Coordinates of C-alpha atoms in Angstrom, one line a residue:
Chain A
M1 CA 155.1 176.6 266.9
K2 CA 154.8 180.3 267.9
D3 CA 155.5 183.0 265.3
E4 CA 157.4 185.7 267.4
N5 CA 156.7 188.4 264.8
N6 CA 153.0 188.1 264.7
A7 CA 151.6 190.7 266.7
L8 CA 148.2 188.9 266.9
N9 CA 149.8 186.5 269.5
N10 CA 149.7 189.0 272.1
F11 CA 146.0 189.7 271.6
T12 CA 144.3 187.6 274.4
K13 CA 140.9 187.6 275.1
Y14 CA 141.7 190.2 277.9
D15 CA 143.5 192.5 275.8
L16 CA 140.9 192.5 273.2
F17 CA 138.3 194.1 275.7
E18 CA 141.0 196.5 277.1
N19 CA 141.8 197.7 273.7
W20 CA 138.2 198.0 272.6
K21 CA 137.6 200.1 275.7
N22 CA 140.6 202.4 275.2
L23 CA 139.3 202.8 271.7
Q24 CA 135.9 203.8 273.1
N25 CA 137.2 206.4 275.4
F26 CA 139.1 208.4 272.7
P27 CA 137.2 211.8 272.8
T28 CA 137.0 212.0 268.9
I29 CA 136.1 208.6 268.0
G30 CA 134.6 207.1 271.1
M31 CA 131.0 207.1 269.5
F32 CA 129.7 204.4 271.7
N33 CA 130.6 206.2 274.8
A34 CA 129.2 209.4 273.5
L35 CA 126.0 207.7 272.6
T36 CA 125.6 205.9 275.9
K37 CA 126.2 209.2 277.7
D38 CA 123.6 210.9 275.7
Y39 CA 121.2 208.3 275.8
N40 CA 121.1 208.7 279.6
E41 CA 120.9 212.4 279.4
Y42 CA 117.8 212.1 276.9
L43 CA 116.2 209.4 279.2
E44 CA 116.5 211.8 282.1
D45 CA 115.0 214.7 280.1
L46 CA 112.1 212.4 279.0
L47 CA 111.4 211.5 282.6
S48 CA 111.4 214.9 283.7
L49 CA 109.4 215.9 280.7
N50 CA 106.8 213.4 281.7
R51 CA 107.0 214.5 285.3
I52 CA 106.1 218.1 284.2
I53 CA 103.1 216.9 281.9
V54 CA 101.8 215.0 285.2
D55 CA 102.2 218.4 286.9
L56 CA 100.5 220.3 284.3
Q57 CA 97.6 217.9 284.3
K58 CA 97.3 218.6 288.0
N59 CA 97.5 222.3 287.6
L60 CA 95.0 222.3 284.7
S61 CA 92.5 220.1 286.9
A62 CA 92.7 223.2 289.7
Y63 CA 92.2 225.6 287.0
W64 CA 89.2 223.9 285.4
L65 CA 87.7 223.4 289.0
Q66 CA 87.7 227.1 289.5
M67 CA 86.1 227.8 286.2
S68 CA 83.5 225.1 286.9
K69 CA 82.5 226.5 290.3
A70 CA 82.1 229.9 288.5
N71 CA 80.0 228.3 285.9
F72 CA 77.8 226.5 288.7
R73 CA 77.5 229.9 290.6
A74 CA 76.4 231.7 287.5
I75 CA 73.7 228.9 286.5
E76 CA 72.5 228.9 290.1
E77 CA 71.8 232.7 290.0
V78 CA 70.1 232.4 286.5
I79 CA 67.6 229.6 287.9
L80 CA 67.1 231.5 291.3
K81 CA 66.3 234.8 289.5
S82 CA 64.1 233.4 286.6
K83 CA 62.0 231.4 289.1
S84 CA 61.3 234.5 291.3
D85 CA 60.4 236.7 288.3
P86 CA 57.5 235.7 285.9
D87 CA 59.0 237.9 283.2
L88 CA 62.0 235.9 282.9
K89 CA 60.2 232.8 282.2
D90 CA 60.7 233.0 278.4
V91 CA 64.3 232.0 277.5
N92 CA 64.0 233.6 274.1
S93 CA 63.4 237.0 275.6
E94 CA 66.1 239.7 275.5
K95 CA 65.5 240.2 279.3
F96 CA 66.6 236.6 280.1
R97 CA 69.5 237.2 277.8
L98 CA 70.8 240.1 279.9
L99 CA 70.1 238.0 282.9
V100 CA 72.4 235.4 281.8
I101 CA 75.1 237.7 280.6
D102 CA 75.0 239.6 284.1
A103 CA 75.1 236.5 285.9
F104 CA 78.0 234.9 284.1
E105 CA 79.7 238.2 284.0
E106 CA 79.6 238.5 287.8
A107 CA 80.6 235.2 288.4
Y108 CA 83.5 235.0 286.1
S109 CA 84.6 238.6 286.9
S110 CA 85.1 238.1 290.5
L111 CA 86.9 234.7 289.6
F112 CA 89.3 236.5 287.3
S113 CA 90.0 239.1 290.0
S114 CA 90.7 236.6 292.7
K115 CA 94.4 235.9 293.9
E116 CA 93.4 232.0 293.6
F117 CA 92.8 232.4 289.9
A118 CA 96.0 234.5 289.2
I119 CA 97.9 231.6 290.9
A120 CA 96.4 228.8 289.1
Y121 CA 96.4 230.6 285.7
N122 CA 100.0 231.4 286.1
E123 CA 100.8 228.1 287.3
V124 CA 99.3 226.4 284.3
Y125 CA 101.3 228.8 282.0
S126 CA 104.6 228.0 284.1
K127 CA 104.2 224.5 283.6
Q128 CA 103.7 225.0 279.7
L129 CA 106.9 227.0 279.7
D130 CA 108.6 224.1 281.5
I131 CA 107.8 221.9 278.6
V132 CA 109.0 224.6 276.2
N133 CA 112.3 224.8 278.0
Y134 CA 112.7 220.9 278.0
I135 CA 112.3 220.6 274.4
N136 CA 114.5 223.8 274.0
R137 CA 117.1 221.8 276.1
I138 CA 116.9 218.6 273.9
V139 CA 117.0 220.7 270.7
E140 CA 120.1 222.6 272.1
K141 CA 121.8 219.4 272.8
N142 CA 121.4 218.1 269.1
L143 CA 122.6 221.6 267.8
K144 CA 125.7 221.2 269.8
L145 CA 126.4 217.9 268.5
L146 CA 125.9 219.3 264.7
N147 CA 128.1 222.1 265.8
I148 CA 125.4 224.7 265.0
P149 CA 125.1 227.8 267.2
T150 CA 122.1 227.2 270.0
R151 CA 119.7 229.6 271.1
S152 CA 121.6 230.5 274.3
E153 CA 124.4 231.2 272.4
L154 CA 122.5 233.3 269.9
D155 CA 120.8 235.3 272.9
E156 CA 124.6 236.1 274.3
V157 CA 125.3 237.6 270.8
L158 CA 122.1 239.7 270.7
K159 CA 122.6 240.8 274.3
D160 CA 126.1 242.1 273.2
L161 CA 124.8 243.7 270.2
Q162 CA 121.9 245.6 271.9
E163 CA 124.6 246.9 274.4
M164 CA 126.8 248.0 271.5
K165 CA 124.0 249.8 269.8
K166 CA 123.5 251.5 273.1
N167 CA 127.3 252.6 273.4
L168 CA 127.4 253.7 270.1
R169 CA 124.2 256.0 270.3
I170 CA 125.7 257.5 273.4
M171 CA 129.1 258.0 271.6
K172 CA 127.3 259.6 268.6
S173 CA 125.5 262.0 270.9
R174 CA 128.6 263.0 272.6
Y175 CA 130.5 263.5 269.5
E176 CA 127.5 265.6 268.1
K177 CA 127.5 267.9 271.3
L178 CA 131.3 268.4 270.9
N179 CA 130.9 269.4 267.3
R180 CA 128.1 271.9 268.1
K181 CA 130.3 273.6 270.6
Chain B
M1 CA 58.8 251.4 282.8
A2 CA 56.5 248.4 282.6
I3 CA 55.8 249.0 279.0
Q4 CA 59.7 249.1 278.2
D5 CA 60.0 245.8 280.3
K6 CA 57.1 244.3 278.2
N7 CA 58.6 245.3 274.8
T8 CA 62.1 243.8 275.9
Q9 CA 60.4 240.6 277.0
N10 CA 58.6 240.4 273.7
R11 CA 61.6 240.6 271.6
N12 CA 63.0 237.7 270.1
L13 CA 66.4 236.3 271.2
V14 CA 67.3 235.1 267.9
D15 CA 66.5 236.4 264.5
F16 CA 68.0 233.5 262.2
S17 CA 68.3 235.8 259.0
K18 CA 70.3 238.4 260.9
V19 CA 72.6 235.5 262.4
A20 CA 73.1 234.2 258.9
K21 CA 74.3 238.0 257.5
T22 CA 76.5 238.2 260.6
I23 CA 78.1 235.0 260.1
E24 CA 78.7 235.9 256.4
L25 CA 80.3 239.0 257.4
L26 CA 82.6 237.7 260.0
S27 CA 83.8 235.0 257.6
R28 CA 84.6 237.3 254.5
D29 CA 87.8 239.2 254.4
N30 CA 86.7 242.7 255.1
H31 CA 88.7 245.7 254.0
I32 CA 88.8 248.0 257.1
S33 CA 90.6 251.4 256.5
V34 CA 92.0 253.0 259.6
G35 CA 94.7 255.6 260.1
D36 CA 93.2 257.8 257.1
T37 CA 94.2 261.3 258.3
P38 CA 97.1 262.5 255.7
N39 CA 100.7 262.3 257.1
D40 CA 104.4 262.0 256.4
I41 CA 106.8 259.6 257.6
V42 CA 109.5 261.8 259.1
C43 CA 111.8 259.1 260.3
E44 CA 111.6 255.2 260.2
T45 CA 113.7 252.7 262.1
R46 CA 113.4 248.8 262.6
L47 CA 111.4 249.6 265.9
Y48 CA 109.3 252.7 265.2
R49 CA 108.0 255.4 262.6
L50 CA 107.6 259.0 263.5
L51 CA 104.4 260.5 261.7
H52 CA 103.7 264.2 261.0
Y53 CA 100.3 265.0 260.2
H54 CA 99.4 267.6 257.5
S55 CA 97.8 270.8 259.0
L56 CA 94.0 270.9 258.6
V57 CA 93.4 274.6 259.8
K58 CA 95.7 277.3 260.3
R59 CA 98.2 276.5 263.1
V60 CA 97.2 278.4 266.3
S61 CA 99.8 276.9 268.5
H62 CA 103.7 277.2 268.4
T63 CA 104.4 274.3 270.6
P64 CA 104.5 271.1 268.6
I65 CA 102.7 267.9 270.2
L66 CA 104.4 264.3 270.1
V67 CA 101.8 261.6 270.9
V68 CA 103.6 258.6 272.4
Y69 CA 101.5 255.4 271.9
A70 CA 101.4 252.3 274.0
L71 CA 103.5 249.2 273.1
V72 CA 100.3 247.2 273.2
N73 CA 97.9 247.0 270.1
R74 CA 98.5 249.7 267.3
S75 CA 98.5 253.3 267.4
Y76 CA 95.8 253.7 264.6
V77 CA 93.2 253.6 267.4
L78 CA 94.0 257.3 267.6
D79 CA 92.9 257.8 264.1
L80 CA 90.3 255.1 263.9
Q81 CA 87.7 257.0 261.8
R82 CA 87.2 260.3 260.5
N83 CA 84.5 261.3 263.0
K84 CA 86.2 259.6 265.9
S85 CA 89.9 260.4 265.5
W86 CA 91.9 262.0 268.3
I87 CA 94.7 263.0 266.1
R88 CA 92.2 264.8 263.6
H89 CA 90.4 266.7 266.3
L90 CA 93.8 268.1 267.7
L91 CA 94.6 269.0 264.0
T92 CA 91.3 270.9 263.8
Q93 CA 92.1 272.9 266.8
G94 CA 95.1 274.2 265.3
F95 CA 97.9 272.1 266.8
D96 CA 101.0 270.6 264.9
V97 CA 100.8 266.8 265.6
Y98 CA 103.3 264.0 265.6
L99 CA 102.8 260.6 266.2
L100 CA 105.2 258.0 267.6
D101 CA 104.0 254.7 266.1
W102 CA 105.9 251.5 267.5
K103 CA 106.6 248.6 265.1
S104 CA 106.7 245.2 266.0
P105 CA 109.9 243.8 267.7
T106 CA 111.2 240.6 266.6
R107 CA 113.3 237.9 268.1
M108 CA 116.5 240.0 267.5
D109 CA 115.0 242.7 269.7
K110 CA 114.7 240.7 272.9
Y111 CA 117.1 242.7 274.9
V112 CA 115.4 246.1 274.0
S113 CA 114.5 247.6 277.2
F114 CA 112.4 250.7 278.6
D115 CA 115.9 252.4 278.9
D116 CA 115.9 252.2 274.8
Y117 CA 112.4 253.1 274.3
V118 CA 112.5 256.1 276.5
N119 CA 116.2 257.4 276.4
S120 CA 116.9 256.5 272.8
Y121 CA 113.8 256.2 270.7
I122 CA 111.6 258.8 272.3
D123 CA 114.5 261.2 272.8
D124 CA 115.4 260.7 269.0
C125 CA 111.9 261.7 268.2
V126 CA 111.7 264.5 270.5
E127 CA 115.0 266.0 269.0
I128 CA 113.6 265.5 265.4
V129 CA 110.4 267.3 266.4
Q130 CA 112.5 270.2 268.0
N131 CA 114.5 270.6 264.8
N132 CA 111.6 270.6 262.4
N133 CA 109.8 272.9 264.4
S134 CA 112.7 275.0 265.6
A135 CA 111.1 274.7 268.9
D136 CA 113.2 274.7 272.2
K137 CA 110.4 272.6 274.1
I138 CA 107.5 270.3 272.8
T139 CA 104.2 269.1 274.3
L140 CA 104.5 265.3 275.2
H141 CA 101.3 263.5 275.1
G142 CA 101.0 259.8 276.0
Y143 CA 98.3 257.3 276.0
C144 CA 98.4 254.2 278.5
M145 CA 101.6 252.6 278.6
G146 CA 102.8 255.4 276.5
S147 CA 101.7 258.0 279.3
S148 CA 104.0 256.1 281.5
M149 CA 106.7 256.3 279.1
S150 CA 106.2 259.9 278.8
A151 CA 106.2 260.4 282.5
M152 CA 109.4 258.5 282.6
Y153 CA 111.0 260.8 279.8
T154 CA 109.8 264.0 281.3
A155 CA 111.5 263.1 284.7
L156 CA 114.9 262.5 283.0
H157 CA 114.8 265.1 280.0
Q158 CA 112.6 267.9 281.4
E159 CA 114.5 270.6 279.6
K160 CA 112.9 269.5 276.3
I161 CA 109.3 269.3 277.5
K162 CA 107.0 272.3 277.8
N163 CA 103.8 270.3 278.8
L164 CA 102.9 266.8 279.7
V165 CA 99.7 265.4 278.8
T166 CA 98.9 261.8 279.9
I167 CA 95.9 259.6 279.4
A168 CA 95.4 256.7 281.7
P169 CA 98.8 256.2 282.9
V170 CA 100.1 253.3 284.8
I171 CA 101.5 254.7 288.0
D172 CA 100.8 253.3 291.1
T173 CA 100.1 249.7 290.5
S174 CA 99.6 248.6 294.2
K175 CA 96.0 250.5 293.8
D176 CA 95.4 248.8 290.4
T177 CA 92.3 246.5 290.9
T178 CA 92.1 245.3 287.3
V179 CA 92.4 241.8 286.2
I180 CA 95.6 242.8 284.3
A181 CA 97.2 243.8 287.6
N182 CA 95.9 240.7 289.4
I183 CA 97.4 238.3 286.7
S184 CA 100.7 240.2 286.4
R185 CA 101.5 240.2 290.0
Q186 CA 101.5 236.4 290.1
M187 CA 103.2 236.0 286.5
D188 CA 106.8 234.5 286.4
I189 CA 108.0 236.8 283.6
D190 CA 111.8 235.7 284.0
K191 CA 110.6 232.1 282.9
L192 CA 108.6 233.5 279.9
V193 CA 111.4 235.8 278.7
S194 CA 114.0 233.1 279.1
S195 CA 112.0 230.4 277.5
I196 CA 110.3 232.2 274.4
G197 CA 111.9 235.8 274.4
N198 CA 109.3 238.3 273.4
L199 CA 105.7 238.3 275.1
P200 CA 103.6 236.6 272.1
P201 CA 100.5 238.6 270.9
E202 CA 98.5 235.4 271.6
K203 CA 99.3 235.9 275.4
L204 CA 98.0 239.3 275.3
Y205 CA 94.6 238.0 273.3
E206 CA 94.3 235.5 276.1
V207 CA 94.5 238.1 278.8
Y208 CA 91.9 240.6 276.9
S209 CA 89.5 237.6 276.6
I210 CA 89.1 237.4 280.5
L211 CA 88.8 241.3 281.1
K212 CA 85.0 241.5 280.5
P213 CA 84.3 237.9 279.2
F214 CA 80.5 238.3 278.8
K215 CA 79.5 241.8 278.8
Q216 CA 82.0 242.7 276.0
G217 CA 83.1 239.3 275.0
V218 CA 79.8 237.6 274.4
N219 CA 77.4 240.4 274.5
K220 CA 79.2 242.4 271.6
Y221 CA 78.3 239.7 269.1
F222 CA 74.5 239.7 270.1
N223 CA 74.7 243.6 269.6
L224 CA 76.1 243.0 266.4
I225 CA 73.3 240.5 265.2
E226 CA 70.8 243.0 266.3
N227 CA 72.5 245.9 264.4
I228 CA 73.8 244.0 261.4
D229 CA 71.8 246.1 258.8
N230 CA 73.0 249.4 260.3
E231 CA 76.1 250.0 258.1
S232 CA 77.7 252.5 260.6
F233 CA 77.2 250.2 263.7
V234 CA 78.9 247.4 261.6
Q235 CA 81.9 249.6 260.3
N236 CA 82.5 250.8 264.0
F237 CA 82.3 247.0 265.2
L238 CA 84.8 245.9 262.6
R239 CA 87.3 248.7 263.2
I240 CA 87.6 248.3 266.9
E241 CA 87.6 244.3 266.6
K242 CA 90.6 244.8 263.9
W243 CA 92.3 247.0 266.5
L244 CA 91.5 244.5 269.3
Y245 CA 93.2 241.5 267.5
D246 CA 96.1 243.4 266.0
T247 CA 98.7 243.7 268.6
P248 CA 102.6 243.4 268.2
P249 CA 104.7 241.2 270.6
I250 CA 106.4 243.2 273.3
A251 CA 110.2 243.0 273.6
G252 CA 111.3 240.6 276.3
E253 CA 113.6 242.8 278.6
T254 CA 110.8 245.5 278.3
I255 CA 107.9 243.4 279.4
R256 CA 110.3 241.9 282.2
Q257 CA 110.6 245.5 283.5
W258 CA 106.9 246.3 283.0
I259 CA 106.0 243.3 285.0
N260 CA 108.6 242.9 287.6
D261 CA 109.6 246.5 288.4
I262 CA 106.3 248.4 287.7
Y263 CA 103.6 245.9 288.4
K264 CA 105.3 243.8 291.3
K265 CA 107.7 246.3 293.0
N266 CA 105.8 249.5 292.0
L267 CA 109.0 251.0 291.6
L268 CA 107.8 253.8 289.1
F269 CA 105.5 255.2 291.9
K270 CA 108.2 254.7 294.6
N271 CA 110.8 256.9 292.3
Q272 CA 113.2 253.9 292.2
L273 CA 112.7 252.6 288.9
K274 CA 116.0 252.6 286.7
L275 CA 116.5 252.9 283.0
G276 CA 120.1 252.1 282.4
K277 CA 122.1 254.0 285.0
A278 CA 119.4 256.7 285.4
K279 CA 116.8 256.7 288.3
V280 CA 113.4 258.0 287.3
D281 CA 112.3 260.4 290.0
L282 CA 108.7 261.7 289.2
K283 CA 109.2 264.2 291.9
E284 CA 111.5 265.8 289.4
I285 CA 108.7 266.8 287.1
N286 CA 107.7 270.3 287.2
V287 CA 106.3 271.3 284.0
P288 CA 102.5 271.8 283.5
L289 CA 100.7 268.6 283.7
L290 CA 97.2 267.5 282.5
N291 CA 96.2 264.0 283.5
I292 CA 93.1 262.3 282.1
V293 CA 91.6 259.1 283.6
A294 CA 88.3 257.3 282.8
E295 CA 86.1 256.0 285.8
E296 CA 85.1 252.8 284.0
D297 CA 88.6 252.1 282.9
H298 CA 89.1 248.1 283.1
L299 CA 92.4 248.0 281.8
V300 CA 94.2 250.8 283.9
A301 CA 92.2 251.5 287.2
P302 CA 91.7 255.2 287.7
E303 CA 93.1 254.6 291.3
C304 CA 96.4 253.7 289.6
S305 CA 96.5 256.7 287.3
V306 CA 95.4 259.4 289.5
P307 CA 98.5 259.6 291.8
L308 CA 100.8 260.9 289.0
N309 CA 99.2 264.4 290.2
E310 CA 100.4 263.7 293.7
V311 CA 103.7 262.8 293.1
V312 CA 104.7 265.3 290.5
S313 CA 106.3 268.8 291.8
S314 CA 104.3 270.7 288.9
E315 CA 102.5 273.7 290.5
D316 CA 100.3 273.6 287.3
R317 CA 98.6 270.3 287.5
R318 CA 95.2 269.0 286.6
L319 CA 93.2 265.8 286.9
I320 CA 90.2 265.3 284.9
R321 CA 87.9 262.2 285.2
F322 CA 85.6 261.3 282.5
H323 CA 82.5 258.7 282.8
T324 CA 83.8 256.2 280.1
G325 CA 86.2 253.3 279.5
H326 CA 89.8 253.0 278.5
V327 CA 89.1 253.3 274.8
G328 CA 86.1 255.5 274.9
L329 CA 88.5 258.2 276.3
I330 CA 90.0 258.4 272.7
A331 CA 88.0 256.6 270.1
S332 CA 84.5 257.6 270.7
S333 CA 81.8 260.1 270.0
Y334 CA 82.0 260.9 273.9
S335 CA 85.7 261.4 273.5
Q336 CA 85.2 264.2 270.8
N337 CA 82.3 265.9 272.3
N338 CA 83.7 265.9 275.8
V339 CA 87.4 265.0 276.2
L340 CA 89.1 266.6 273.3
P341 CA 87.8 270.1 273.7
K342 CA 88.8 270.2 277.3
V343 CA 92.3 268.7 276.2
G344 CA 92.5 271.4 273.6
Q345 CA 91.5 274.3 275.7
W346 CA 94.1 273.2 278.4
L347 CA 96.9 273.2 275.8
K348 CA 95.9 276.1 273.9
T349 CA 96.7 278.3 277.0
R350 CA 100.2 276.7 277.4
S351 CA 101.4 276.3 273.9
N352 CA 102.6 279.8 273.0

């Protein structure tokens, strides 16, 4: 015998899932929905982070290749010059030290002055900054969840403050000029 | 020559007792005294201090000098030690000297720009110096980046300036062949500023380390080992070393403009640099100009500094080249004996 006043009677298997889904989608209590959404974003961030680390590794290899080539050039110069000059046979002499310093200075200075080095050096640094940016993004997401001001929000405040200080100074200076008159 | 070569050859590369002394010296916390010339702090804010030096002799000049230091490293290089002090030498020549000493910007100062440095901070200091000395005009005297800022200021506020003295200014960056210019041209400074805010000192040390990596970076330690028993040499070494590794960060917006507008687009030389709403036109400068450059400067190539004399409208303009380096120009015996007497002479005839 069915009790018509019992609400549970209407709770079919299908309704159970439907209601649970509705519950999940409430913006304030839909924690599973929020968690799943964030999980995907975190996963994407981590994948991107890995991609950047691989790129950084590539850039670092290009950078160290240039450094190694300069090193070899310097060593080659030292060997050639010390072979041709008997005074340079003693590796403990000051003359030999000066030869080594000159050879390495020449090789590395020409490397550091080249456009190729500047590109490689800045690419390495740029990728390191990408890593910092991704970590910042993850931190910002957490700060938002905790309802704490994020770095980019504070940046906006700092920008406004600087602008206000500037305007205040201009107003003060105008006021002083008027008073002097 | 042959005898000298033989002597050189016979000298041992390593004297282990000296190496041990050097290691001991470098590993202890050395007290290094710098910036000892007596002064008063006339004004202090979060980002700068204005120092006024006590007179050492009777003043012979009526026009006060405001020295504007760079935003990299610290201003005490101009008063490093008694016998190599730029400031002290000017005082002993009878000038009234003020120094604009920049403090470290914090993360709060990310948006401080050249507009603030030039049109607010330098301008405030110029007004303080004018009022203190009851002077209508003053001599503005910059070093390195401080020279570029002094030139910007003079172009915009010429009515307050009597003379402009620049040392190694960064002007025409298209002619700068230094490693710094090479690295700057490829740098993604927008990404750096948006990611970390201010330019950290570590980044500057990294760039310094590749300027003259072996002749200065490595060889200086060999020289220290050789001269470890020479007290005066050791003290000089420690002072310069302290200064080299003592640099504040550079405010984000300022370094963004320095790299993008000045190094990459060369806007200062092209007279298209904007500070706030004002355009800096170096052609506007018509006050007497003394521009000093170092032939062996590896931080600012002389070819980059010299064009200041070509671009200004001043009828009274002089360029002096010295056979020394960037720091040698201001903090060396050479500078005391060769550079400062000429600067003083030039200023004396234009400061009354």
